[in-house]
Tab-separated table of C-alpha atoms and ligand atoms in Angstrom:
chain	number	residue	atom	x	y	z
A	48	MET	CA	14.986	-10.376	6.114
A	49	GLN	CA	18.425	-9.020	6.949
A	50	PHE	CA	20.503	-7.159	4.357
A	51	ARG	CA	24.255	-6.776	4.547
A	52	LEU	CA	26.643	-4.940	2.227
A	53	GLU	CA	29.904	-6.658	1.507
A	54	GLN	CA	32.699	-6.902	-0.993
A	55	LEU	CA	32.128	-10.199	-2.752
A	56	ASN	CA	34.676	-12.287	-4.533
A	57	LEU	CA	32.448	-14.460	-6.647
A	58	LYS	CA	35.103	-16.893	-7.769
A	59	GLU	CA	35.785	-17.834	-4.161
A	60	TYR	CA	32.332	-17.314	-2.679
A	61	GLU	CA	30.781	-20.356	-1.048
A	62	GLY	CA	27.019	-20.135	-0.956
A	63	ASP	CA	23.983	-19.505	-3.130
A	64	VAL	CA	24.364	-16.533	-5.433
A	65	VAL	CA	21.886	-14.497	-7.442
A	66	LEU	CA	23.360	-12.654	-10.394
A	67	LEU	CA	21.482	-9.881	-12.154
A	68	TYR	CA	22.369	-10.096	-15.815
A	69	GLY	CA	21.194	-7.045	-17.735
A	70	SER	CA	23.764	-6.803	-20.515
A	71	GLU	CA	26.996	-8.305	-21.787
A	72	VAL	CA	28.873	-6.114	-19.302
A	73	ALA	CA	28.132	-8.840	-16.811
A	74	ASP	CA	30.171	-11.431	-18.726
A	75	ARG	CA	33.396	-10.268	-17.140
A	76	CYS	CA	32.433	-11.411	-13.693
A	77	LEU	CA	30.327	-14.471	-14.413
A	78	PRO	CA	31.799	-17.516	-12.697
A	79	LEU	CA	30.800	-19.728	-15.621
A	80	SER	CA	32.608	-22.046	-17.995
A	81	LYS	CA	32.569	-21.345	-21.726
A	82	LYS	CA	29.916	-23.997	-22.279
A	83	GLU	CA	27.746	-22.647	-19.505
A	84	LEU	CA	28.073	-19.159	-20.906
A	85	GLU	CA	26.958	-20.381	-24.324
A	86	PHE	CA	24.006	-22.136	-22.721
A	87	LEU	CA	23.074	-18.978	-20.848
A	88	LYS	CA	23.271	-16.856	-23.993
A	89	ALA	CA	21.069	-19.286	-25.887
A	90	ARG	CA	18.463	-19.181	-23.135
A	91	ARG	CA	18.656	-15.420	-23.078
A	92	GLU	CA	18.083	-15.211	-26.853
A	93	GLU	CA	15.084	-17.444	-26.482
A	94	LYS	CA	13.592	-15.645	-23.508
A	95	ALA	CA	15.067	-12.317	-22.444
A	96	ASP	CA	13.772	-12.658	-18.910
A	97	ALA	CA	14.613	-16.281	-18.186
A	98	ILE	CA	15.980	-17.257	-14.808
A	99	VAL	CA	18.767	-19.793	-15.395
A	100	THR	CA	20.243	-21.854	-12.578
A	101	PHE	CA	23.581	-23.625	-12.456
A	102	ASP	CA	24.452	-26.271	-9.923
A	103	ARG	CA	27.482	-25.709	-7.728
A	104	LEU	CA	26.361	-28.338	-5.299
A	105	PRO	CA	25.563	-27.979	-2.522
A	106	TYR	CA	24.932	-24.436	-3.828
A	107	HIS	CA	23.306	-22.851	-6.858
A	108	ILE	CA	23.917	-19.851	-9.046
A	109	TYR	CA	20.692	-18.137	-10.094
A	110	ILE	CA	21.077	-15.920	-13.118
A	111	VAL	CA	18.299	-13.379	-13.431
A	112	ASN	CA	18.175	-12.112	-16.984
A	113	PHE	CA	16.688	-8.721	-17.670
A	114	ASP	CA	16.733	-6.274	-20.519
A	115	SER	CA	18.433	-3.071	-19.402
A	116	GLU	CA	17.406	-1.423	-22.684
A	117	LYS	CA	13.745	-1.389	-21.635
A	118	SER	CA	12.236	1.676	-19.947
A	119	PRO	CA	13.375	1.980	-16.310
A	120	SER	CA	9.935	1.375	-14.787
A	121	ILE	CA	9.330	-1.764	-16.885
A	122	CYS	CA	12.801	-3.050	-16.245
A	123	GLN	CA	12.517	-2.483	-12.499
A	124	GLU	CA	9.098	-4.103	-12.344
A	125	HIS	CA	10.499	-7.059	-14.226
A	126	LEU	CA	13.240	-7.361	-11.600
A	127	ARG	CA	10.713	-7.278	-8.750
A	128	ARG	CA	8.755	-10.057	-10.409
A	129	SER	CA	11.882	-12.096	-11.072
A	130	ALA	CA	12.786	-11.695	-7.426
A	131	ALA	CA	9.434	-13.238	-6.535
A	132	LYS	CA	10.276	-16.241	-8.723
A	133	VAL	CA	13.707	-16.523	-7.125
A	134	VAL	CA	12.111	-16.493	-3.668
A	135	GLU	CA	9.924	-19.439	-4.708
A	136	MET	CA	12.980	-21.341	-5.926
A	137	LEU	CA	14.963	-20.593	-2.787
A	138	LYS	CA	12.142	-21.713	-0.551
A	139	ALA	CA	11.745	-24.894	-2.596
A	140	ASN	CA	15.477	-25.545	-2.166
A	141	LYS	CA	15.251	-24.646	1.542
A	142	VAL	CA	17.826	-21.903	1.101
A	143	ALA	CA	17.727	-19.114	3.682
A	144	ALA	CA	20.896	-17.171	2.840
A	145	ILE	CA	21.931	-15.707	-0.500
A	146	ALA	CA	24.306	-13.215	-2.016
A	147	VAL	CA	23.170	-10.810	-4.731
A	148	THR	CA	25.422	-9.209	-7.277
A	149	GLY	CA	25.345	-8.125	-10.907
A	150	GLU	CA	28.072	-6.362	-12.821
A	151	GLY	CA	26.569	-3.569	-14.882
A	152	ALA	CA	23.301	-3.353	-12.964
A	153	ILE	CA	22.561	0.207	-11.836
A	154	PRO	CA	21.535	0.993	-8.219
A	155	GLU	CA	17.848	1.395	-9.136
A	156	GLU	CA	17.858	-2.069	-10.658
A	157	MET	CA	19.523	-3.579	-7.621
A	158	VAL	CA	17.036	-1.838	-5.305
A	159	ALA	CA	14.092	-3.064	-7.378
A	160	PHE	CA	15.324	-6.636	-7.157
A	161	LEU	CA	15.875	-6.401	-3.390
A	162	GLU	CA	12.433	-4.836	-3.030
A	163	GLY	CA	10.945	-7.783	-4.865
A	164	LEU	CA	12.823	-10.204	-2.608
A	165	TYR	CA	11.663	-8.488	0.549
A	166	LEU	CA	8.042	-8.127	-0.526
A	167	ALA	CA	7.732	-11.615	-2.027
A	168	ASP	CA	9.213	-13.357	0.979
A	169	TYR	CA	6.348	-12.183	3.191
A	170	THR	CA	3.780	-14.618	4.502
A	171	PHE	CA	1.339	-14.102	7.339
A	172	ASP	CA	2.793	-16.434	9.966
A	173	ARG	CA	1.121	-15.258	13.150
A	174	TYR	CA	-1.211	-18.233	13.450
A	175	LYS	CA	1.116	-20.971	12.141
A	176	THR	CA	2.264	-23.355	14.840
A	177	GLU	CA	5.361	-24.177	12.786
A	178	SER	CA	7.134	-21.175	11.351
A	179	PRO	CA	7.293	-21.293	7.524
A	180	ALA	CA	10.553	-21.016	5.544
A	181	HIS	CA	11.946	-17.575	4.787
A	182	VAL	CA	14.883	-16.062	3.018
A	183	SER	CA	16.512	-14.504	6.030
A	184	ASP	CA	20.003	-13.306	5.034
A	185	VAL	CA	20.840	-11.339	1.942
A	186	THR	CA	24.407	-10.249	1.296
A	187	ILE	CA	24.713	-7.548	-1.351
A	188	GLU	CA	27.811	-6.680	-3.317
A	189	SER	CA	28.497	-3.226	-1.927
A	190	ALA	CA	29.586	-1.673	-5.201
A	191	PHE	CA	25.946	-1.215	-6.112
A	192	ILE	CA	24.380	0.677	-3.309
A	193	SER	CA	25.267	2.698	-0.215
A	194	GLN	CA	24.369	1.638	3.304
A	195	GLU	CA	22.280	4.768	3.675
A	196	GLU	CA	20.212	4.123	0.576
A	197	LEU	CA	19.705	0.545	1.627
A	198	ASP	CA	18.571	1.572	5.115
A	199	ARG	CA	16.064	4.090	3.760
A	200	ASN	CA	14.542	1.461	1.524
A	201	VAL	CA	14.428	-1.193	4.218
A	202	LYS	CA	12.533	1.227	6.458
A	203	LEU	CA	9.919	1.723	3.776
A	204	TRP	CA	9.621	-2.027	3.146
A	205	ASN	CA	9.284	-2.635	6.862
A	206	ARG	CA	6.273	-0.294	6.901
A	207	ILE	CA	4.746	-2.362	4.096
A	208	PHE	CA	5.357	-5.475	6.195
A	209	TRP	CA	3.444	-3.958	9.118
A	210	CYS	CA	0.620	-2.730	6.932
A	211	ARG	CA	0.171	-6.290	5.676
A	212	GLU	CA	0.194	-7.684	9.208
A	213	TRP	CA	-2.508	-5.249	10.330
A	214	VAL	CA	-4.672	-5.982	7.308
A	215	ASN	CA	-4.286	-9.737	7.806
A	216	LEU	CA	-5.194	-9.741	11.484
A	217	PRO	CA	-8.794	-10.849	12.005
A	218	VAL	CA	-11.117	-8.515	13.854
A	219	ALA	CA	-11.311	-10.850	16.846
A	220	ASP	CA	-7.666	-10.002	17.546
A	221	PHE	CA	-7.518	-6.480	16.195
A	222	ASN	CA	-10.327	-4.061	16.864
A	223	ALA	CA	-10.455	-0.282	16.592
A	224	GLU	CA	-9.169	0.242	20.108
A	225	GLU	CA	-6.226	-2.122	19.608
A	226	PHE	CA	-5.292	-0.611	16.270
A	227	ALA	CA	-5.424	2.881	17.772
A	228	SER	CA	-3.146	2.007	20.677
A	229	GLU	CA	-0.647	0.346	18.349
A	230	LEU	CA	-0.562	3.485	16.202
A	231	GLU	CA	-0.145	5.655	19.263
A	232	GLU	CA	2.820	3.609	20.423
A	233	ILE	CA	4.614	3.792	17.082
A	234	ALA	CA	3.889	7.511	16.778
A	235	GLN	CA	5.405	8.072	20.196
A	236	ASP	CA	8.600	6.220	19.215
A	237	LEU	CA	8.912	8.324	16.080
A	238	GLY	CA	8.117	11.654	17.705
A	239	VAL	CA	4.934	11.950	15.657
A	240	LYS	CA	2.068	13.786	17.358
A	241	CYS	CA	-0.892	11.479	17.884
A	242	SER	CA	-4.364	12.096	19.331
A	243	VAL	CA	-6.830	9.291	19.817
A	244	PHE	CA	-10.497	10.228	20.248
A	245	ASP	CA	-12.720	7.695	21.990
A	246	LYS	CA	-16.440	7.099	21.557
A	247	LYS	CA	-17.542	9.918	23.858
A	248	GLN	CA	-15.245	12.398	22.183
A	249	ILE	CA	-16.339	11.265	18.722
A	250	GLU	CA	-19.953	11.823	19.757
A	251	SER	CA	-19.255	15.232	21.179
A	252	LEU	CA	-17.432	16.181	17.990
A	253	ARG	CA	-20.764	15.319	16.327
A	254	MET	CA	-19.256	12.885	13.895
A	255	GLY	CA	-22.601	11.489	12.788
A	256	GLY	CA	-21.132	9.078	10.257
A	257	LEU	CA	-18.589	7.357	12.464
A	258	THR	CA	-21.062	7.251	15.350
A	259	ALA	CA	-23.817	5.689	13.221
A	260	VAL	CA	-21.621	2.991	11.692
A	261	ASN	CA	-20.430	1.984	15.157
A	262	LYS	CA	-23.921	1.709	16.677
A	263	GLY	CA	-24.375	-1.996	15.938
A	264	SER	CA	-21.045	-2.961	17.482
A	265	VAL	CA	-19.921	-3.849	20.999
A	266	ASP	CA	-16.433	-2.503	20.287
A	267	GLU	CA	-15.906	1.223	20.617
A	268	PRO	CA	-14.845	3.355	17.652
A	269	ARG	CA	-11.677	5.420	17.586
A	270	PHE	CA	-10.625	8.452	15.605
A	271	VAL	CA	-6.853	8.702	15.260
A	272	VAL	CA	-5.189	11.921	14.167
A	273	MET	CA	-1.429	11.974	13.637
A	274	GLU	CA	0.716	14.900	12.612
A	275	TYR	CA	4.229	14.812	11.223
A	276	ALA	CA	5.583	18.348	10.970
A	277	PRO	CA	9.329	18.408	10.210
A	278	LYS	CA	11.115	21.764	10.511
A	279	ASP	CA	12.330	21.656	6.928
A	280	ALA	CA	8.911	20.919	5.402
A	281	VAL	CA	8.449	22.206	1.845
A	282	ASN	CA	4.767	22.857	2.547
A	283	GLU	CA	3.287	25.104	5.203
A	284	LYS	CA	-0.257	23.820	4.945
A	285	PRO	CA	-0.252	20.064	5.468
A	286	VAL	CA	-1.172	17.275	3.113
A	287	ALA	CA	-3.996	15.324	4.760
A	288	LEU	CA	-3.998	11.539	4.393
A	289	VAL	CA	-7.359	10.012	5.212
A	290	GLY	CA	-7.811	6.239	5.446
A	291	LYS	CA	-10.887	4.029	5.719
A	292	GLY	CA	-10.582	1.995	8.895
A	293	VAL	CA	-13.507	-0.409	8.925
A	294	MET	CA	-12.022	-3.144	11.096
A	295	TYR	CA	-14.640	-5.544	9.781
A	296	ASP	CA	-17.428	-4.946	7.297
A	297	THR	CA	-20.411	-7.236	7.795
A	298	GLY	CA	-22.550	-4.815	5.805
A	299	GLY	CA	-24.555	-3.974	8.931
A	300	LEU	CA	-28.311	-4.497	8.697
A	301	ASN	CA	-27.906	-4.686	4.909
A	302	ILE	CA	-25.813	-7.687	5.746
A	303	LYS	CA	-23.412	-9.101	3.171
A	304	PRO	CA	-24.788	-12.279	1.569
A	305	ASP	CA	-23.109	-15.651	0.859
A	306	ASP	CA	-19.362	-15.471	0.866
A	307	TYR	CA	-19.209	-11.718	0.199
A	308	MET	CA	-18.264	-11.167	3.821
A	309	GLN	CA	-15.088	-13.184	3.655
A	310	GLU	CA	-11.908	-11.108	3.593
A	311	MET	CA	-13.700	-8.074	5.040
A	312	LYS	CA	-11.098	-7.935	7.803
A	313	SER	CA	-9.207	-6.067	5.084
A	314	ASP	CA	-11.663	-3.167	5.099
A	315	MET	CA	-9.262	-1.128	7.244
A	316	ALA	CA	-6.513	-1.304	4.618
A	317	GLY	CA	-6.934	2.375	3.745
A	318	ALA	CA	-6.186	3.394	7.327
A	319	ALA	CA	-3.286	0.928	7.518
A	320	THR	CA	-1.896	2.326	4.257
A	321	MET	CA	-2.081	5.965	5.304
A	322	ALA	CA	-0.590	5.293	8.744
A	323	SER	CA	2.241	3.366	7.090
A	324	VAL	CA	2.933	6.152	4.612
A	325	LEU	CA	3.102	8.769	7.368
A	326	PHE	CA	5.365	6.537	9.464
A	327	ALA	CA	7.655	5.871	6.500
A	328	ALA	CA	7.924	9.611	5.873
A	329	ALA	CA	8.827	10.120	9.541
A	330	ASP	CA	11.279	7.182	9.529
A	331	ASN	CA	13.210	8.746	6.703
A	332	GLY	CA	12.733	12.389	7.599
A	333	LEU	CA	10.972	13.415	4.394
A	334	PRO	CA	10.610	17.209	4.380
A	335	ILE	CA	6.845	17.260	4.142
A	336	HIS	CA	4.159	18.293	6.592
A	337	LEU	CA	1.548	15.531	6.873
A	338	VAL	CA	-1.539	14.732	8.899
A	339	ALA	CA	-3.192	11.336	8.903
A	340	LEU	CA	-6.853	11.062	9.840
A	341	LEU	CA	-8.068	7.572	10.543
A	342	PRO	CA	-11.661	6.789	11.520
A	343	LEU	CA	-11.764	3.275	12.994
A	344	THR	CA	-14.743	1.043	13.740
A	345	ASP	CA	-16.214	-2.270	12.737
A	346	SER	CA	-19.653	-2.365	11.115
A	347	ARG	CA	-22.127	-4.847	12.558
A	348	PRO	CA	-25.880	-5.418	12.654
A	349	GLY	CA	-26.099	-5.796	16.445
A	350	PHE	CA	-27.837	-3.825	19.145
A	351	ASN	CA	-29.007	-0.464	18.051
A	352	ALA	CA	-27.476	-0.774	14.582
A	353	TYR	CA	-28.080	2.109	12.193
A	354	ALA	CA	-30.620	1.378	9.498
A	355	ALA	CA	-31.494	2.341	5.957
A	356	ASP	CA	-33.747	5.449	6.040
A	357	ASP	CA	-31.851	6.913	8.984
A	358	VAL	CA	-30.788	10.501	8.435
A	359	LEU	CA	-27.388	11.396	9.841
A	360	THR	CA	-25.900	14.776	10.570
A	361	MET	CA	-22.244	14.728	9.695
A	362	TYR	CA	-19.329	16.608	11.300
A	363	ASP	CA	-19.716	19.531	8.889
A	364	GLY	CA	-23.497	19.705	9.312
A	365	THR	CA	-24.383	17.993	6.019
A	366	THR	CA	-27.400	15.707	6.394
A	367	VAL	CA	-27.162	12.249	4.835
A	368	GLU	CA	-29.919	9.791	4.055
A	369	VAL	CA	-28.780	6.217	4.597
A	370	VAL	CA	-29.917	4.100	1.677
A	371	ASN	CA	-27.720	1.107	2.372
A	372	THR	CA	-25.800	0.398	5.562
A	373	ASP	CA	-23.161	-1.465	3.555
A	374	ALA	CA	-22.022	1.850	2.086
A	375	GLU	CA	-20.460	2.561	5.477
A	376	GLY	CA	-16.929	3.498	4.456
A	377	ARG	CA	-17.949	6.792	2.912
A	378	LEU	CA	-19.841	7.733	6.080
A	379	ILE	CA	-16.838	7.437	8.366
A	380	LEU	CA	-14.515	8.972	5.758
A	381	ALA	CA	-16.818	11.945	5.255
A	382	ASP	CA	-16.436	12.910	8.916
A	383	ALA	CA	-12.662	12.502	8.730
A	384	ILE	CA	-12.338	14.557	5.539
A	385	ALA	CA	-14.571	17.285	6.945
A	386	TYR	CA	-12.539	17.262	10.163
A	387	ALA	CA	-9.299	17.641	8.186
A	388	VAL	CA	-10.678	20.529	6.165
A	389	ALA	CA	-12.079	22.366	9.190
A	390	ASN	CA	-9.119	21.882	11.535
A	391	TYR	CA	-5.960	21.648	9.434
A	392	ASP	CA	-6.539	23.878	6.408
A	393	PRO	CA	-4.773	21.275	4.233
A	394	GLU	CA	-3.449	22.151	0.779
A	395	LEU	CA	-4.346	18.676	-0.464
A	396	VAL	CA	-6.527	15.852	0.837
A	397	VAL	CA	-5.822	12.305	-0.322
A	398	ASP	CA	-7.859	9.362	0.859
A	399	ALA	CA	-7.349	5.626	0.457
A	400	ALA	CA	-10.278	3.283	0.933
A	401	THR	CA	-11.451	-0.209	0.082
A	402	LEU	CA	-14.637	1.518	-0.932
A	403	THR	CA	-16.495	-0.263	-3.722
A	404	GLY	CA	-16.861	-3.672	-5.297
A	405	ALA	CA	-17.584	-1.704	-8.475
A	406	ALA	CA	-13.928	-0.608	-8.604
A	407	VAL	CA	-12.861	-4.250	-8.712
A	408	ARG	CA	-15.384	-5.000	-11.439
A	409	ALA	CA	-14.207	-2.004	-13.467
A	410	ILE	CA	-10.440	-2.527	-13.502
A	411	GLY	CA	-9.836	-5.804	-11.690
A	412	THR	CA	-6.895	-6.243	-9.381
A	413	TYR	CA	-4.320	-4.380	-11.459
A	414	GLY	CA	-4.481	-0.894	-10.068
A	415	ILE	CA	-6.219	1.800	-8.074
A	416	ALA	CA	-9.408	3.526	-9.219
A	417	ALA	CA	-8.638	7.202	-8.762
A	418	MET	CA	-10.603	10.449	-8.946
A	419	GLN	CA	-9.760	14.058	-8.292
A	420	GLN	CA	-11.412	17.391	-7.727
A	421	GLY	CA	-9.351	20.551	-8.239
A	422	ALA	CA	-6.074	18.689	-7.851
A	423	ASP	CA	-4.791	18.443	-11.446
A	424	ASN	CA	-1.154	19.151	-10.670
A	425	ALA	CA	-0.893	16.807	-7.728
A	426	PHE	CA	-2.762	14.145	-9.623
A	427	ASN	CA	-0.430	14.386	-12.615
A	428	LEU	CA	2.590	13.977	-10.394
A	429	MET	CA	0.944	11.065	-8.598
A	430	LYS	CA	0.240	9.394	-11.912
A	431	ILE	CA	3.867	9.691	-12.980
A	432	MET	CA	5.122	8.268	-9.696
A	433	SER	CA	2.532	5.510	-9.767
A	434	ASN	CA	3.771	4.327	-13.148
A	435	GLN	CA	7.339	4.585	-11.988
A	436	VAL	CA	6.908	2.298	-8.989
A	437	TYR	CA	4.284	0.208	-10.785
A	438	GLU	CA	1.482	0.753	-8.295
A	439	ARG	CA	-0.793	2.272	-10.844
A	440	ILE	CA	-3.709	4.668	-10.681
A	441	ALA	CA	-6.424	4.872	-13.329
A	442	GLU	CA	-8.369	8.123	-13.446
A	443	PHE	CA	-12.152	7.814	-13.512
A	444	PRO	CA	-14.347	10.663	-14.791
A	445	PHE	CA	-15.750	13.009	-12.201
A	446	TRP	CA	-18.370	14.865	-14.253
A	447	ASP	CA	-20.978	17.086	-12.604
A	448	GLU	CA	-23.762	14.799	-13.818
A	449	TYR	CA	-22.738	12.204	-11.254
A	450	ASP	CA	-23.608	14.644	-8.455
A	451	GLU	CA	-27.248	14.253	-9.446
A	452	LEU	CA	-27.153	10.565	-8.571
A	453	ILE	CA	-26.583	11.153	-4.856
A	454	LYS	CA	-29.181	13.901	-4.344
A	455	SER	CA	-31.745	12.906	-1.724
A	456	GLU	CA	-35.450	13.644	-1.330
A	457	VAL	CA	-35.228	13.868	2.450
A	458	ALA	CA	-31.668	15.013	3.211
A	459	ASP	CA	-28.857	16.967	1.510
A	460	ILE	CA	-27.352	13.845	-0.064
A	461	LYS	CA	-27.689	10.073	0.211
A	462	ASN	CA	-25.004	7.473	0.839
A	463	CYS	CA	-25.394	5.653	-2.459
A	464	GLY	CA	-26.798	6.142	-5.901
A	465	ILE	CA	-28.046	3.729	-8.528
A	466	ALA	CA	-26.237	0.575	-9.593
A	467	GLN	CA	-24.331	2.372	-12.333
A	468	ALA	CA	-21.030	4.179	-11.743
A	469	GLY	CA	-20.872	3.038	-8.124
A	470	THR	CA	-17.182	3.823	-7.751
A	471	ILE	CA	-17.660	7.350	-8.995
A	472	THR	CA	-20.748	8.184	-6.930
A	473	ALA	CA	-18.867	6.961	-3.854
A	474	GLY	CA	-16.043	9.345	-4.775
A	475	LYS	CA	-18.545	12.139	-5.376
A	476	PHE	CA	-20.038	11.591	-1.949
A	477	LEU	CA	-16.609	12.087	-0.380
A	478	ALA	CA	-15.682	15.014	-2.599
A	479	HIS	CA	-18.681	16.873	-1.155
A	480	PHE	CA	-16.873	16.978	2.194
A	481	ALA	CA	-13.533	18.125	0.774
A	482	LYS	CA	-15.309	21.306	-0.391
A	483	LYS	CA	-12.854	23.596	-2.215
A	484	VAL	CA	-9.713	21.814	-1.032
A	485	PRO	CA	-7.849	19.953	-3.800
A	486	TYR	CA	-8.830	16.371	-3.343
A	487	ILE	CA	-7.700	12.956	-4.605
A	488	HIS	CA	-9.705	9.809	-3.926
A	489	LEU	CA	-8.059	6.394	-4.190
A	490	ASP	CA	-10.370	3.385	-4.234
A	491	ILE	CA	-8.051	0.498	-3.373
A	492	ALA	CA	-10.742	-2.215	-3.158
A	493	GLY	CA	-9.144	-4.214	-5.987
A	494	VAL	CA	-5.579	-4.203	-4.717
A	495	ALA	CA	-5.517	-3.987	-0.924
A	496	TYR	CA	-6.008	-7.694	-0.392
A	497	PHE	CA	-5.202	-10.498	-2.822
A	498	SER	CA	-7.109	-13.758	-2.542
A	499	LYS	CA	-4.110	-15.419	-4.092
A	500	LYS	CA	-0.479	-14.437	-4.334
A	501	GLN	CA	0.102	-11.985	-7.163
A	502	GLU	CA	3.721	-11.520	-8.303
A	503	TYR	CA	5.563	-10.100	-5.280
A	504	TYR	CA	2.366	-9.282	-3.427
A	505	ALA	CA	1.657	-12.043	-0.948
A	506	HIS	CA	-1.658	-13.730	-0.393
A	507	GLY	CA	-3.708	-11.392	1.799
A	508	GLY	CA	-2.877	-7.811	2.679
A	509	SER	CA	-0.645	-6.260	0.009
A	510	GLY	CA	0.371	-2.821	1.208
A	511	TYR	CA	-0.350	-1.754	-2.376
A	512	GLY	CA	-0.144	2.008	-2.672
A	513	ILE	CA	2.407	2.649	0.069
A	514	ARG	CA	5.346	2.735	-2.341
A	515	MET	CA	3.334	4.912	-4.707
A	516	LEU	CA	2.286	7.446	-2.073
A	517	TYR	CA	5.764	7.529	-0.571
A	518	ALA	CA	7.286	8.199	-4.012
A	519	PHE	CA	4.669	10.902	-4.568
A	520	LEU	CA	5.484	12.616	-1.273
A	521	GLN	CA	9.198	12.276	-1.935
A	522	THR	CA	8.827	14.265	-5.154
A	523	TYR	CA	6.126	16.578	-3.808
A	524	GLU	CA	8.667	19.394	-3.674
A	525	MET	CA	8.452	19.528	-7.479
A	526	LEU	CA	4.882	20.787	-7.190
A	527	LYS	CA	6.011	23.606	-4.948
A	528	ASN	CA	8.786	24.685	-7.263
A	529	ASN	CA	6.712	25.277	-10.356
B	615	BES	N1	-15.958	-2.696	1.848
B	615	BES	C1	-16.913	-2.715	0.808
B	615	BES	C2	-16.284	-2.658	-0.573
B	615	BES	C3	-15.424	-3.827	-1.007
B	615	BES	C4	-15.967	-4.852	-1.739
B	615	BES	C5	-14.081	-3.855	-0.707
B	615	BES	C6	-15.178	-5.902	-2.170
B	615	BES	C7	-13.294	-4.919	-1.103
B	615	BES	C8	-13.829	-5.922	-1.854
B	615	BES	C9	-17.855	-1.521	0.930
B	615	BES	O1	-18.097	-1.062	2.200
B	615	BES	C10	-19.169	-1.937	0.368
B	615	BES	O2	-19.787	-2.792	0.913
B	615	BES	N2	-19.570	-1.289	-0.746
B	615	BES	C11	-20.794	-1.588	-1.386
B	615	BES	C12	-21.460	-0.266	-1.730
B	615	BES	C13	-22.888	-0.393	-2.154
B	615	BES	C14	-23.756	-0.838	-0.993
B	615	BES	C15	-23.361	0.952	-2.655
B	615	BES	C16	-20.485	-2.382	-2.654
B	615	BES	O3	-19.441	-2.132	-3.280
B	615	BES	O4	-21.242	-3.285	-2.981
B	616	ZN	ZN1	-19.745	-2.104	3.141
B	617	ZN	ZN1	-16.588	-1.413	3.602
């Protein structure tokens, strides 16, 4: 999708136009007859968020009503969702080029609408022999937004696009090695430091979790470490972003039954998310020192696959009893978190992982299940930003009692507890490896991949959480100043 800023003269404009109509201020510039205006007002009374179209054949005017009196986050989310509806209409009408304007709309509202357009237009086209319809050209009335602000946003949205592509690629075409080399290439272009550890190096680092999960696979694992350290960073000690990169989760020897395996190509969404966040920060020169730590492997029951009852020694020396090979994500993440803590002295560790089905059962597909240990301030800020961009986090309890559930008879801890509180015990397992470092765990199992299109999130990989984490990092300075 291409965006262009221009001075628009609506009365003379020939083409399809979208008008954001938030308040009566807009009346002045509406290219409507008195009758049409009355019709519009009646529709607006009836339904404050109606989308009303007028024929100007061969073109259309799409009027997107919204209530500018509502709280900014609600109003902006409404505009994103309306944009998704407009995209549907445009595609149905085979329209590829539009102009967007809206007297009285503020820049944030315009950006939210454009964000919705960009995100909703996405489909995964790689394997389609005929390329599907897209909204390709968007002309924006330049009074609303500067070129610079537009460019910064487009860069972020482009990272979401790539995150979705990675998540949607099946493992046959995208294994750990391929993902790692793609990341390395992008990092190089951006001047981000990137080290890729191969199987031998992972073994000699004694990463018992990542090594074990990879044992049943023919494809090698990778451990990708990227560092973005701008000169003007507000933090000396980095923020570590850890992402679960299970390229495909068969469950291993505790193989997934029935159709539970479908969609498990998305089990690397945490890694894709964290890489995308770091790249977006680098794209836009955010003044924050970041490291991303991404353990990558698929999990299969082949060859010498690891088994329940195995005892693993992790990077930090902790011994882990394997109870279920399908709880593999926490094993590879544990090594990555421990590696971050031991080698980067981070001031905060945040991980993102499609970690538990229990998270989906608890809160459905409407947000992220989140936990924290010693990170109250950062978590509060994250919560505020998550509500603002409408990629929400819901805090789960992290009481000491849950620690009891992962104690093991034969090792220090075990990789899963009882059936209850599965999302929390998974978080507790990881928190063990963060030690005293402030730690936030984001279980994105419910939101990383949508089985059917949800508002402006496409079918498939969503990139959910990238906007939230980016907004968090953008305001991170606030934590330092108080
Ligand atoms: N990748 C899955 C979790 C998952 C499930 C993500 C559904 C997205 C949608 C994870 O590795 C897993 O298999 N977790 C098990 C843990 C259990 C064995 C303790 C689960 O949730 O059932
Ligand atoms: Zn699993
Ligand atoms: Zn998994």
